[in-house]
């Protein structure tokens, strides 16, 4: 079945540091890939997505590239801010399953 | 305007009670979902409805019964609540299947605590 593996958190960074959150996946068929963000006490918001190999999704300074050869979709940001503190979820959907399969989430804490 | 709204946001109830969570989306989407987030933040699909028809029931106990009176609403009724039902329940919707890259939009969550 489909699965998503994310690096374990929490990740603690200083403001303006570089961020990478690793995400790899196993899927039947050709999945669409997503990153969602959950701020404290809130629901999930789509951060970015990609639907085919080598596509790069980007939003709010975050980027992720769909790498079919390594089955990965790592999230990156060049300079994090305190306001980026949240839980980040990698997710996929494939094979007509009509659902998202989520990774376990990675908590990011950015300090001044 | 809230796209996916669910009520109540917080619910504290005793074991054995029956409770409902309501969900409405004003996006005109044809597919609605219920997800459960446990205390470790893990998210898992419970149900998916497409145009009021159940298409996913992910081995959820029979005590959980979704009801979709129309494609803009998907309510969740839970009978005989147990301590293990304590979680955050998220309603969501999409236009089309996410495996084609369609975005799933989530509500703000309903925090259920069973005591």
JSON list of C-alpha atoms in Angstrom, two decimals:
[
{"chain": "A", "resi": 1, "resn": "UNK", "atom": "CA", "xyz": [0.00, 0.00, 0.00]},
{"chain": "A", "resi": 2, "resn": "UNK", "atom": "CA", "xyz": [0.89, 3.66, -0.15]},
{"chain": "A", "resi": 3, "resn": "UNK", "atom": "CA", "xyz": [3.09, 5.14, 2.55]},
{"chain": "A", "resi": 4, "resn": "UNK", "atom": "CA", "xyz": [5.00, 8.33, 3.32]},
{"chain": "A", "resi": 5, "resn": "UNK", "atom": "CA", "xyz": [8.07, 8.56, 5.50]},
{"chain": "A", "resi": 6, "resn": "UNK", "atom": "CA", "xyz": [9.15, 11.87, 6.97]},
{"chain": "A", "resi": 7, "resn": "UNK", "atom": "CA", "xyz": [12.12, 12.76, 9.09]},
{"chain": "A", "resi": 8, "resn": "UNK", "atom": "CA", "xyz": [11.32, 12.79, 12.75]},
{"chain": "A", "resi": 9, "resn": "UNK", "atom": "CA", "xyz": [11.12, 16.04, 14.61]},
{"chain": "A", "resi": 10, "resn": "UNK", "atom": "CA", "xyz": [11.16, 18.27, 16.35]},
{"chain": "A", "resi": 11, "resn": "UNK", "atom": "CA", "xyz": [13.50, 20.35, 14.25]},
{"chain": "A", "resi": 12, "resn": "UNK", "atom": "CA", "xyz": [14.76, 23.48, 16.00]},
{"chain": "A", "resi": 13, "resn": "UNK", "atom": "CA", "xyz": [16.43, 26.20, 13.95]},
{"chain": "A", "resi": 14, "resn": "UNK", "atom": "CA", "xyz": [17.57, 29.75, 14.42]},
{"chain": "A", "resi": 15, "resn": "UNK", "atom": "CA", "xyz": [15.89, 32.44, 12.36]},
{"chain": "A", "resi": 16, "resn": "UNK", "atom": "CA", "xyz": [17.38, 32.78, 8.86]},
{"chain": "A", "resi": 17, "resn": "UNK", "atom": "CA", "xyz": [18.76, 29.23, 8.91]},
{"chain": "A", "resi": 18, "resn": "UNK", "atom": "CA", "xyz": [18.22, 26.86, 5.97]},
{"chain": "A", "resi": 19, "resn": "UNK", "atom": "CA", "xyz": [15.54, 24.21, 6.28]},
{"chain": "A", "resi": 20, "resn": "UNK", "atom": "CA", "xyz": [15.27, 20.75, 4.74]},
{"chain": "A", "resi": 21, "resn": "UNK", "atom": "CA", "xyz": [12.57, 18.29, 5.79]},
{"chain": "A", "resi": 22, "resn": "UNK", "atom": "CA", "xyz": [13.03, 14.94, 4.11]},
{"chain": "A", "resi": 23, "resn": "UNK", "atom": "CA", "xyz": [10.11, 13.02, 2.66]},
{"chain": "A", "resi": 24, "resn": "UNK", "atom": "CA", "xyz": [10.16, 9.74, 0.77]},
{"chain": "A", "resi": 25, "resn": "UNK", "atom": "CA", "xyz": [7.25, 7.70, -0.44]},
{"chain": "A", "resi": 26, "resn": "UNK", "atom": "CA", "xyz": [6.04, 4.34, -1.65]},
{"chain": "A", "resi": 27, "resn": "UNK", "atom": "CA", "xyz": [3.06, 4.32, -3.97]},
{"chain": "A", "resi": 28, "resn": "UNK", "atom": "CA", "xyz": [1.14, 2.21, -6.42]},
{"chain": "A", "resi": 29, "resn": "UNK", "atom": "CA", "xyz": [1.01, 4.05, -9.69]},
{"chain": "A", "resi": 30, "resn": "UNK", "atom": "CA", "xyz": [2.06, 7.61, -10.25]},
{"chain": "A", "resi": 31, "resn": "UNK", "atom": "CA", "xyz": [1.21, 9.73, -7.21]},
{"chain": "A", "resi": 32, "resn": "UNK", "atom": "CA", "xyz": [0.55, 13.41, -6.77]},
{"chain": "A", "resi": 33, "resn": "UNK", "atom": "CA", "xyz": [2.61, 14.82, -3.90]},
{"chain": "A", "resi": 34, "resn": "UNK", "atom": "CA", "xyz": [1.70, 17.50, -1.38]},
{"chain": "A", "resi": 35, "resn": "UNK", "atom": "CA", "xyz": [3.08, 19.41, 1.57]},
{"chain": "A", "resi": 36, "resn": "UNK", "atom": "CA", "xyz": [0.60, 20.67, 4.14]},
{"chain": "A", "resi": 37, "resn": "UNK", "atom": "CA", "xyz": [1.31, 22.92, 7.11]},
{"chain": "A", "resi": 38, "resn": "UNK", "atom": "CA", "xyz": [-0.52, 23.01, 10.43]},
{"chain": "A", "resi": 39, "resn": "UNK", "atom": "CA", "xyz": [-0.01, 26.06, 12.65]},
{"chain": "A", "resi": 40, "resn": "UNK", "atom": "CA", "xyz": [-0.71, 25.64, 16.38]},
{"chain": "A", "resi": 41, "resn": "UNK", "atom": "CA", "xyz": [-4.41, 25.18, 17.09]},
{"chain": "A", "resi": 42, "resn": "UNK", "atom": "CA", "xyz": [-5.38, 25.35, 13.42]},
{"chain": "A", "resi": 43, "resn": "UNK", "atom": "CA", "xyz": [-6.34, 23.06, 10.57]},
{"chain": "A", "resi": 44, "resn": "UNK", "atom": "CA", "xyz": [-4.14, 21.99, 7.68]},
{"chain": "A", "resi": 45, "resn": "UNK", "atom": "CA", "xyz": [-3.32, 24.32, 4.82]},
{"chain": "A", "resi": 46, "resn": "UNK", "atom": "CA", "xyz": [-1.86, 23.31, 1.50]},
{"chain": "A", "resi": 47, "resn": "UNK", "atom": "CA", "xyz": [1.68, 24.64, 1.23]},
{"chain": "A", "resi": 48, "resn": "UNK", "atom": "CA", "xyz": [2.64, 23.30, -2.20]},
{"chain": "A", "resi": 49, "resn": "UNK", "atom": "CA", "xyz": [2.16, 20.37, -4.52]},
{"chain": "A", "resi": 50, "resn": "UNK", "atom": "CA", "xyz": [3.54, 18.60, -7.59]},
{"chain": "A", "resi": 51, "resn": "UNK", "atom": "CA", "xyz": [1.89, 16.14, -9.91]},
{"chain": "A", "resi": 52, "resn": "UNK", "atom": "CA", "xyz": [4.67, 14.78, -12.13]},
{"chain": "A", "resi": 53, "resn": "UNK", "atom": "CA", "xyz": [8.34, 13.97, -12.08]},
{"chain": "A", "resi": 54, "resn": "UNK", "atom": "CA", "xyz": [10.71, 16.95, -11.92]},
{"chain": "A", "resi": 55, "resn": "UNK", "atom": "CA", "xyz": [7.88, 19.36, -11.14]},
{"chain": "A", "resi": 56, "resn": "UNK", "atom": "CA", "xyz": [8.81, 21.91, -8.50]},
{"chain": "A", "resi": 57, "resn": "UNK", "atom": "CA", "xyz": [6.13, 23.17, -6.17]},
{"chain": "A", "resi": 58, "resn": "UNK", "atom": "CA", "xyz": [6.76, 26.48, -4.43]},
{"chain": "A", "resi": 59, "resn": "UNK", "atom": "CA", "xyz": [4.97, 28.85, -2.08]},
{"chain": "A", "resi": 60, "resn": "UNK", "atom": "CA", "xyz": [5.96, 31.40, 0.61]},
{"chain": "A", "resi": 61, "resn": "UNK", "atom": "CA", "xyz": [9.66, 30.72, 0.00]},
{"chain": "A", "resi": 62, "resn": "UNK", "atom": "CA", "xyz": [9.24, 26.95, 0.41]},
{"chain": "A", "resi": 63, "resn": "UNK", "atom": "CA", "xyz": [10.11, 24.59, -2.44]},
{"chain": "A", "resi": 64, "resn": "UNK", "atom": "CA", "xyz": [9.94, 20.86, -3.12]},
{"chain": "A", "resi": 65, "resn": "UNK", "atom": "CA", "xyz": [10.87, 18.92, -6.25]},
{"chain": "A", "resi": 66, "resn": "UNK", "atom": "CA", "xyz": [9.18, 15.68, -7.29]},
{"chain": "A", "resi": 67, "resn": "UNK", "atom": "CA", "xyz": [12.02, 13.17, -7.70]},
{"chain": "A", "resi": 68, "resn": "UNK", "atom": "CA", "xyz": [10.71, 9.95, -9.19]},
{"chain": "A", "resi": 69, "resn": "UNK", "atom": "CA", "xyz": [14.10, 8.24, -9.29]},
{"chain": "A", "resi": 70, "resn": "UNK", "atom": "CA", "xyz": [14.60, 8.63, -5.55]},
{"chain": "A", "resi": 71, "resn": "UNK", "atom": "CA", "xyz": [10.85, 8.63, -4.67]},
{"chain": "A", "resi": 72, "resn": "UNK", "atom": "CA", "xyz": [11.37, 11.81, -2.69]},
{"chain": "A", "resi": 73, "resn": "UNK", "atom": "CA", "xyz": [9.73, 15.21, -2.21]},
{"chain": "A", "resi": 74, "resn": "UNK", "atom": "CA", "xyz": [11.96, 17.06, 0.26]},
{"chain": "A", "resi": 75, "resn": "UNK", "atom": "CA", "xyz": [10.78, 20.43, 1.57]},
{"chain": "A", "resi": 76, "resn": "UNK", "atom": "CA", "xyz": [13.31, 23.28, 1.55]},
{"chain": "A", "resi": 77, "resn": "UNK", "atom": "CA", "xyz": [13.46, 26.91, 2.52]},
{"chain": "A", "resi": 78, "resn": "UNK", "atom": "CA", "xyz": [16.51, 29.10, 2.33]},
{"chain": "A", "resi": 79, "resn": "UNK", "atom": "CA", "xyz": [15.81, 31.32, 5.33]},
{"chain": "A", "resi": 80, "resn": "UNK", "atom": "CA", "xyz": [13.22, 30.41, 7.96]},
{"chain": "A", "resi": 81, "resn": "UNK", "atom": "CA", "xyz": [11.31, 32.86, 10.13]},
{"chain": "A", "resi": 82, "resn": "UNK", "atom": "CA", "xyz": [9.78, 32.48, 13.58]},
{"chain": "A", "resi": 83, "resn": "UNK", "atom": "CA", "xyz": [6.38, 32.55, 11.89]},
{"chain": "A", "resi": 84, "resn": "UNK", "atom": "CA", "xyz": [7.27, 29.31, 10.05]},
{"chain": "A", "resi": 85, "resn": "UNK", "atom": "CA", "xyz": [7.04, 27.40, 13.32]},
{"chain": "A", "resi": 86, "resn": "UNK", "atom": "CA", "xyz": [4.43, 24.72, 12.67]},
{"chain": "A", "resi": 87, "resn": "UNK", "atom": "CA", "xyz": [3.98, 21.03, 11.88]},
{"chain": "A", "resi": 88, "resn": "UNK", "atom": "CA", "xyz": [4.69, 20.07, 8.27]},
{"chain": "A", "resi": 89, "resn": "UNK", "atom": "CA", "xyz": [3.06, 17.06, 6.64]},
{"chain": "A", "resi": 90, "resn": "UNK", "atom": "CA", "xyz": [4.13, 15.33, 3.45]},
{"chain": "A", "resi": 91, "resn": "UNK", "atom": "CA", "xyz": [1.29, 13.49, 1.69]},
{"chain": "A", "resi": 92, "resn": "UNK", "atom": "CA", "xyz": [0.49, 11.61, -1.47]},
{"chain": "A", "resi": 93, "resn": "UNK", "atom": "CA", "xyz": [-2.49, 10.47, -3.45]},
{"chain": "A", "resi": 94, "resn": "UNK", "atom": "CA", "xyz": [-2.38, 7.78, -6.10]},
{"chain": "A", "resi": 95, "resn": "UNK", "atom": "CA", "xyz": [-4.23, 5.08, -7.98]},
{"chain": "A", "resi": 96, "resn": "UNK", "atom": "CA", "xyz": [-7.69, 6.58, -7.84]},
{"chain": "A", "resi": 97, "resn": "UNK", "atom": "CA", "xyz": [-7.75, 6.15, -4.09]},
{"chain": "A", "resi": 98, "resn": "UNK", "atom": "CA", "xyz": [-9.53, 9.49, -3.60]},
{"chain": "A", "resi": 99, "resn": "UNK", "atom": "CA", "xyz": [-7.67, 10.21, -0.38]},
{"chain": "A", "resi": 100, "resn": "UNK", "atom": "CA", "xyz": [-4.42, 11.59, 0.96]},
{"chain": "A", "resi": 101, "resn": "UNK", "atom": "CA", "xyz": [-1.95, 9.35, 2.74]},
{"chain": "A", "resi": 102, "resn": "UNK", "atom": "CA", "xyz": [0.05, 11.42, 5.21]},
{"chain": "A", "resi": 103, "resn": "UNK", "atom": "CA", "xyz": [3.46, 11.13, 6.76]},
{"chain": "A", "resi": 104, "resn": "UNK", "atom": "CA", "xyz": [3.77, 11.42, 10.52]},
{"chain": "A", "resi": 105, "resn": "UNK", "atom": "CA", "xyz": [4.45, 15.16, 10.42]},
{"chain": "A", "resi": 106, "resn": "UNK", "atom": "CA", "xyz": [7.60, 17.09, 11.36]},
{"chain": "A", "resi": 107, "resn": "UNK", "atom": "CA", "xyz": [7.41, 19.81, 13.95]},
{"chain": "A", "resi": 108, "resn": "UNK", "atom": "CA", "xyz": [9.53, 22.86, 13.18]},
{"chain": "A", "resi": 109, "resn": "UNK", "atom": "CA", "xyz": [10.44, 25.37, 15.85]},
{"chain": "A", "resi": 110, "resn": "UNK", "atom": "CA", "xyz": [12.23, 28.54, 14.77]},
{"chain": "A", "resi": 111, "resn": "UNK", "atom": "CA", "xyz": [13.88, 30.65, 17.47]},
{"chain": "A", "resi": 112, "resn": "UNK", "atom": "CA", "xyz": [15.25, 34.18, 17.41]},
{"chain": "B", "resi": 1, "resn": "UNK", "atom": "CA", "xyz": [-15.89, 33.38, 4.46]},
{"chain": "B", "resi": 2, "resn": "UNK", "atom": "CA", "xyz": [-14.84, 30.01, 5.83]},
{"chain": "B", "resi": 3, "resn": "UNK", "atom": "CA", "xyz": [-14.57, 27.46, 3.03]},
{"chain": "B", "resi": 4, "resn": "UNK", "atom": "CA", "xyz": [-14.91, 24.32, 5.15]},
{"chain": "B", "resi": 5, "resn": "UNK", "atom": "CA", "xyz": [-16.56, 24.91, 8.49]},
{"chain": "B", "resi": 6, "resn": "UNK", "atom": "CA", "xyz": [-17.17, 22.40, 11.22]},
{"chain": "B", "resi": 7, "resn": "UNK", "atom": "CA", "xyz": [-18.92, 22.63, 14.57]},
{"chain": "B", "resi": 8, "resn": "UNK", "atom": "CA", "xyz": [-18.33, 22.37, 17.41]},
{"chain": "B", "resi": 9, "resn": "UNK", "atom": "CA", "xyz": [-14.67, 23.32, 17.62]},
{"chain": "B", "resi": 10, "resn": "UNK", "atom": "CA", "xyz": [-14.32, 21.89, 21.11]},
{"chain": "B", "resi": 11, "resn": "UNK", "atom": "CA", "xyz": [-16.31, 19.08, 22.65]},
{"chain": "B", "resi": 12, "resn": "UNK", "atom": "CA", "xyz": [-15.83, 17.48, 26.06]},
{"chain": "B", "resi": 13, "resn": "UNK", "atom": "CA", "xyz": [-18.13, 14.59, 26.83]},
{"chain": "B", "resi": 14, "resn": "UNK", "atom": "CA", "xyz": [-18.43, 11.51, 28.99]},
{"chain": "B", "resi": 15, "resn": "UNK", "atom": "CA", "xyz": [-17.79, 7.93, 27.95]},
{"chain": "B", "resi": 16, "resn": "UNK", "atom": "CA", "xyz": [-20.87, 6.25, 26.57]},
{"chain": "B", "resi": 17, "resn": "UNK", "atom": "CA", "xyz": [-22.46, 9.43, 25.23]},
{"chain": "B", "resi": 18, "resn": "UNK", "atom": "CA", "xyz": [-23.48, 9.98, 21.62]},
{"chain": "B", "resi": 19, "resn": "UNK", "atom": "CA", "xyz": [-22.28, 13.11, 19.84]},
{"chain": "B", "resi": 20, "resn": "UNK", "atom": "CA", "xyz": [-22.29, 14.67, 16.38]},
{"chain": "B", "resi": 21, "resn": "UNK", "atom": "CA", "xyz": [-19.91, 16.93, 14.51]},
{"chain": "B", "resi": 22, "resn": "UNK", "atom": "CA", "xyz": [-21.31, 18.94, 11.62]},
{"chain": "B", "resi": 23, "resn": "UNK", "atom": "CA", "xyz": [-19.45, 20.00, 8.51]},
{"chain": "B", "resi": 24, "resn": "UNK", "atom": "CA", "xyz": [-20.33, 22.27, 5.64]},
{"chain": "B", "resi": 25, "resn": "UNK", "atom": "CA", "xyz": [-18.33, 23.44, 2.63]},
{"chain": "B", "resi": 26, "resn": "UNK", "atom": "CA", "xyz": [-19.19, 26.41, 0.45]},
{"chain": "B", "resi": 27, "resn": "UNK", "atom": "CA", "xyz": [-16.68, 25.66, -2.29]},
{"chain": "B", "resi": 28, "resn": "UNK", "atom": "CA", "xyz": [-19.07, 23.72, -4.51]},
{"chain": "B", "resi": 29, "resn": "UNK", "atom": "CA", "xyz": [-16.87, 20.62, -4.21]},
{"chain": "B", "resi": 30, "resn": "UNK", "atom": "CA", "xyz": [-18.18, 17.16, -4.99]},
{"chain": "B", "resi": 31, "resn": "UNK", "atom": "CA", "xyz": [-16.08, 15.18, -2.53]},
{"chain": "B", "resi": 32, "resn": "UNK", "atom": "CA", "xyz": [-15.95, 15.43, 1.26]},
{"chain": "B", "resi": 33, "resn": "UNK", "atom": "CA", "xyz": [-13.86, 13.64, 3.86]},
{"chain": "B", "resi": 34, "resn": "UNK", "atom": "CA", "xyz": [-13.41, 12.98, 7.55]},
{"chain": "B", "resi": 35, "resn": "UNK", "atom": "CA", "xyz": [-9.88, 12.59, 8.91]},
{"chain": "B", "resi": 36, "resn": "UNK", "atom": "CA", "xyz": [-8.82, 11.75, 12.45]},
{"chain": "B", "resi": 37, "resn": "UNK", "atom": "CA", "xyz": [-5.66, 13.20, 14.02]},
{"chain": "B", "resi": 38, "resn": "UNK", "atom": "CA", "xyz": [-4.41, 11.41, 17.10]},
{"chain": "B", "resi": 39, "resn": "UNK", "atom": "CA", "xyz": [-2.40, 12.75, 20.00]},
{"chain": "B", "resi": 40, "resn": "UNK", "atom": "CA", "xyz": [0.85, 12.18, 18.07]},
{"chain": "B", "resi": 41, "resn": "UNK", "atom": "CA", "xyz": [-0.48, 14.32, 15.21]},
{"chain": "B", "resi": 42, "resn": "UNK", "atom": "CA", "xyz": [-0.87, 11.32, 12.89]},
{"chain": "B", "resi": 43, "resn": "UNK", "atom": "CA", "xyz": [-3.61, 11.88, 10.32]},
{"chain": "B", "resi": 44, "resn": "UNK", "atom": "CA", "xyz": [-5.71, 9.08, 8.92]},
{"chain": "B", "resi": 45, "resn": "UNK", "atom": "CA", "xyz": [-8.64, 9.03, 6.53]},
{"chain": "B", "resi": 46, "resn": "UNK", "atom": "CA", "xyz": [-11.90, 7.78, 8.02]},
{"chain": "B", "resi": 47, "resn": "UNK", "atom": "CA", "xyz": [-14.50, 8.36, 5.32]},
{"chain": "B", "resi": 48, "resn": "UNK", "atom": "CA", "xyz": [-14.80, 9.85, 1.88]},
{"chain": "B", "resi": 49, "resn": "UNK", "atom": "CA", "xyz": [-18.04, 10.80, 0.12]},
{"chain": "B", "resi": 50, "resn": "UNK", "atom": "CA", "xyz": [-18.50, 11.75, -3.51]},
{"chain": "B", "resi": 51, "resn": "UNK", "atom": "CA", "xyz": [-21.81, 13.42, -4.38]},
{"chain": "B", "resi": 52, "resn": "UNK", "atom": "CA", "xyz": [-23.40, 12.04, -1.21]},
{"chain": "B", "resi": 53, "resn": "UNK", "atom": "CA", "xyz": [-22.22, 8.50, -1.93]},
{"chain": "B", "resi": 54, "resn": "UNK", "atom": "CA", "xyz": [-19.82, 6.72, 0.43]},
{"chain": "B", "resi": 55, "resn": "UNK", "atom": "CA", "xyz": [-16.64, 5.72, -1.40]},
{"chain": "B", "resi": 56, "resn": "UNK", "atom": "CA", "xyz": [-14.14, 5.15, 1.40]},
{"chain": "B", "resi": 57, "resn": "UNK", "atom": "CA", "xyz": [-14.76, 3.60, 4.80]},
{"chain": "B", "resi": 58, "resn": "UNK", "atom": "CA", "xyz": [-11.33, 2.97, 6.23]},
{"chain": "B", "resi": 59, "resn": "UNK", "atom": "CA", "xyz": [-12.03, 0.23, 8.79]},
{"chain": "B", "resi": 60, "resn": "UNK", "atom": "CA", "xyz": [-13.69, 2.62, 11.17]},
{"chain": "B", "resi": 61, "resn": "UNK", "atom": "CA", "xyz": [-15.78, 1.11, 14.00]},
{"chain": "B", "resi": 62, "resn": "UNK", "atom": "CA", "xyz": [-19.52, 0.95, 13.37]},
{"chain": "B", "resi": 63, "resn": "UNK", "atom": "CA", "xyz": [-20.01, 3.44, 16.19]},
{"chain": "B", "resi": 64, "resn": "UNK", "atom": "CA", "xyz": [-18.96, 6.11, 13.69]},
{"chain": "B", "resi": 65, "resn": "UNK", "atom": "CA", "xyz": [-21.65, 6.92, 11.16]},
{"chain": "B", "resi": 66, "resn": "UNK", "atom": "CA", "xyz": [-21.24, 9.63, 8.55]},
{"chain": "B", "resi": 67, "resn": "UNK", "atom": "CA", "xyz": [-24.28, 11.24, 6.97]},
{"chain": "B", "resi": 68, "resn": "UNK", "atom": "CA", "xyz": [-24.29, 13.35, 3.85]},
{"chain": "B", "resi": 69, "resn": "UNK", "atom": "CA", "xyz": [-27.69, 15.02, 3.33]},
{"chain": "B", "resi": 70, "resn": "UNK", "atom": "CA", "xyz": [-26.34, 16.87, 0.29]},
{"chain": "B", "resi": 71, "resn": "UNK", "atom": "CA", "xyz": [-22.97, 17.32, -1.32]},
{"chain": "B", "resi": 72, "resn": "UNK", "atom": "CA", "xyz": [-22.20, 20.44, 0.73]},
{"chain": "B", "resi": 73, "resn": "UNK", "atom": "CA", "xyz": [-22.62, 18.70, 4.09]},
{"chain": "B", "resi": 74, "resn": "UNK", "atom": "CA", "xyz": [-20.99, 15.72, 5.74]},
{"chain": "B", "resi": 75, "resn": "UNK", "atom": "CA", "xyz": [-21.82, 15.14, 9.38]},
{"chain": "B", "resi": 76, "resn": "UNK", "atom": "CA", "xyz": [-20.19, 12.64, 11.71]},
{"chain": "B", "resi": 77, "resn": "UNK", "atom": "CA", "xyz": [-22.19, 10.92, 14.41]},
{"chain": "B", "resi": 78, "resn": "UNK", "atom": "CA", "xyz": [-20.41, 8.89, 17.07]},
{"chain": "B", "resi": 79, "resn": "UNK", "atom": "CA", "xyz": [-22.26, 6.47, 19.34]},
{"chain": "B", "resi": 80, "resn": "UNK", "atom": "CA", "xyz": [-21.14, 5.14, 22.70]},
{"chain": "B", "resi": 81, "resn": "UNK", "atom": "CA", "xyz": [-18.03, 7.28, 22.90]},
{"chain": "B", "resi": 82, "resn": "UNK", "atom": "CA", "xyz": [-14.85, 5.67, 24.24]},
{"chain": "B", "resi": 83, "resn": "UNK", "atom": "CA", "xyz": [-11.72, 7.21, 25.73]},
{"chain": "B", "resi": 84, "resn": "UNK", "atom": "CA", "xyz": [-9.79, 6.24, 22.60]},
{"chain": "B", "resi": 85, "resn": "UNK", "atom": "CA", "xyz": [-12.05, 8.40, 20.47]},
{"chain": "B", "resi": 86, "resn": "UNK", "atom": "CA", "xyz": [-10.39, 11.48, 21.93]},
{"chain": "B", "resi": 87, "resn": "UNK", "atom": "CA", "xyz": [-8.74, 13.16, 18.95]},
{"chain": "B", "resi": 88, "resn": "UNK", "atom": "CA", "xyz": [-9.05, 16.03, 16.54]},
{"chain": "B", "resi": 89, "resn": "UNK", "atom": "CA", "xyz": [-11.48, 15.35, 13.72]},
{"chain": "B", "resi": 90, "resn": "UNK", "atom": "CA", "xyz": [-10.99, 17.22, 10.47]},
{"chain": "B", "resi": 91, "resn": "UNK", "atom": "CA", "xyz": [-13.58, 17.64, 7.78]},
{"chain": "B", "resi": 92, "resn": "UNK", "atom": "CA", "xyz": [-12.27, 18.35, 4.29]},
{"chain": "B", "resi": 93, "resn": "UNK", "atom": "CA", "xyz": [-13.41, 18.71, 0.70]},
{"chain": "B", "resi": 94, "resn": "UNK", "atom": "CA", "xyz": [-12.06, 18.65, -2.83]},
{"chain": "B", "resi": 95, "resn": "UNK", "atom": "CA", "xyz": [-13.24, 19.03, -6.39]},
{"chain": "B", "resi": 96, "resn": "UNK", "atom": "CA", "xyz": [-12.16, 15.80, -7.99]},
{"chain": "B", "resi": 97, "resn": "UNK", "atom": "CA", "xyz": [-9.63, 13.25, -6.96]},
{"chain": "B", "resi": 98, "resn": "UNK", "atom": "CA", "xyz": [-6.41, 14.35, -5.23]},
{"chain": "B", "resi": 99, "resn": "UNK", "atom": "CA", "xyz": [-4.43, 11.81, -7.23]},
{"chain": "B", "resi": 100, "resn": "UNK", "atom": "CA", "xyz": [-4.84, 14.21, -10.16]},
{"chain": "B", "resi": 101, "resn": "UNK", "atom": "CA", "xyz": [-3.35, 16.98, -8.07]},
{"chain": "B", "resi": 102, "resn": "UNK", "atom": "CA", "xyz": [-6.65, 18.43, -6.86]},
{"chain": "B", "resi": 103, "resn": "UNK", "atom": "CA", "xyz": [-6.25, 20.15, -3.52]},
{"chain": "B", "resi": 104, "resn": "UNK", "atom": "CA", "xyz": [-8.05, 18.91, -0.44]},
{"chain": "B", "resi": 105, "resn": "UNK", "atom": "CA", "xyz": [-9.21, 21.82, 1.74]},
{"chain": "B", "resi": 106, "resn": "UNK", "atom": "CA", "xyz": [-9.45, 21.20, 5.47]},
{"chain": "B", "resi": 107, "resn": "UNK", "atom": "CA", "xyz": [-11.64, 22.66, 8.15]},
{"chain": "B", "resi": 108, "resn": "UNK", "atom": "CA", "xyz": [-10.19, 23.96, 11.40]},
{"chain": "B", "resi": 109, "resn": "UNK", "atom": "CA", "xyz": [-10.84, 20.76, 13.28]},
{"chain": "B", "resi": 110, "resn": "UNK", "atom": "CA", "xyz": [-13.07, 19.60, 16.11]},
{"chain": "B", "resi": 111, "resn": "UNK", "atom": "CA", "xyz": [-11.22, 18.79, 19.32]},
{"chain": "B", "resi": 112, "resn": "UNK", "atom": "CA", "xyz": [-13.06, 15.88, 20.98]},
{"chain": "B", "resi": 113, "resn": "UNK", "atom": "CA", "xyz": [-12.17, 14.90, 24.53]},
{"chain": "B", "resi": 114, "resn": "UNK", "atom": "CA", "xyz": [-13.86, 11.89, 26.09]},
{"chain": "B", "resi": 115, "resn": "UNK", "atom": "CA", "xyz": [-13.63, 11.72, 29.88]}
]
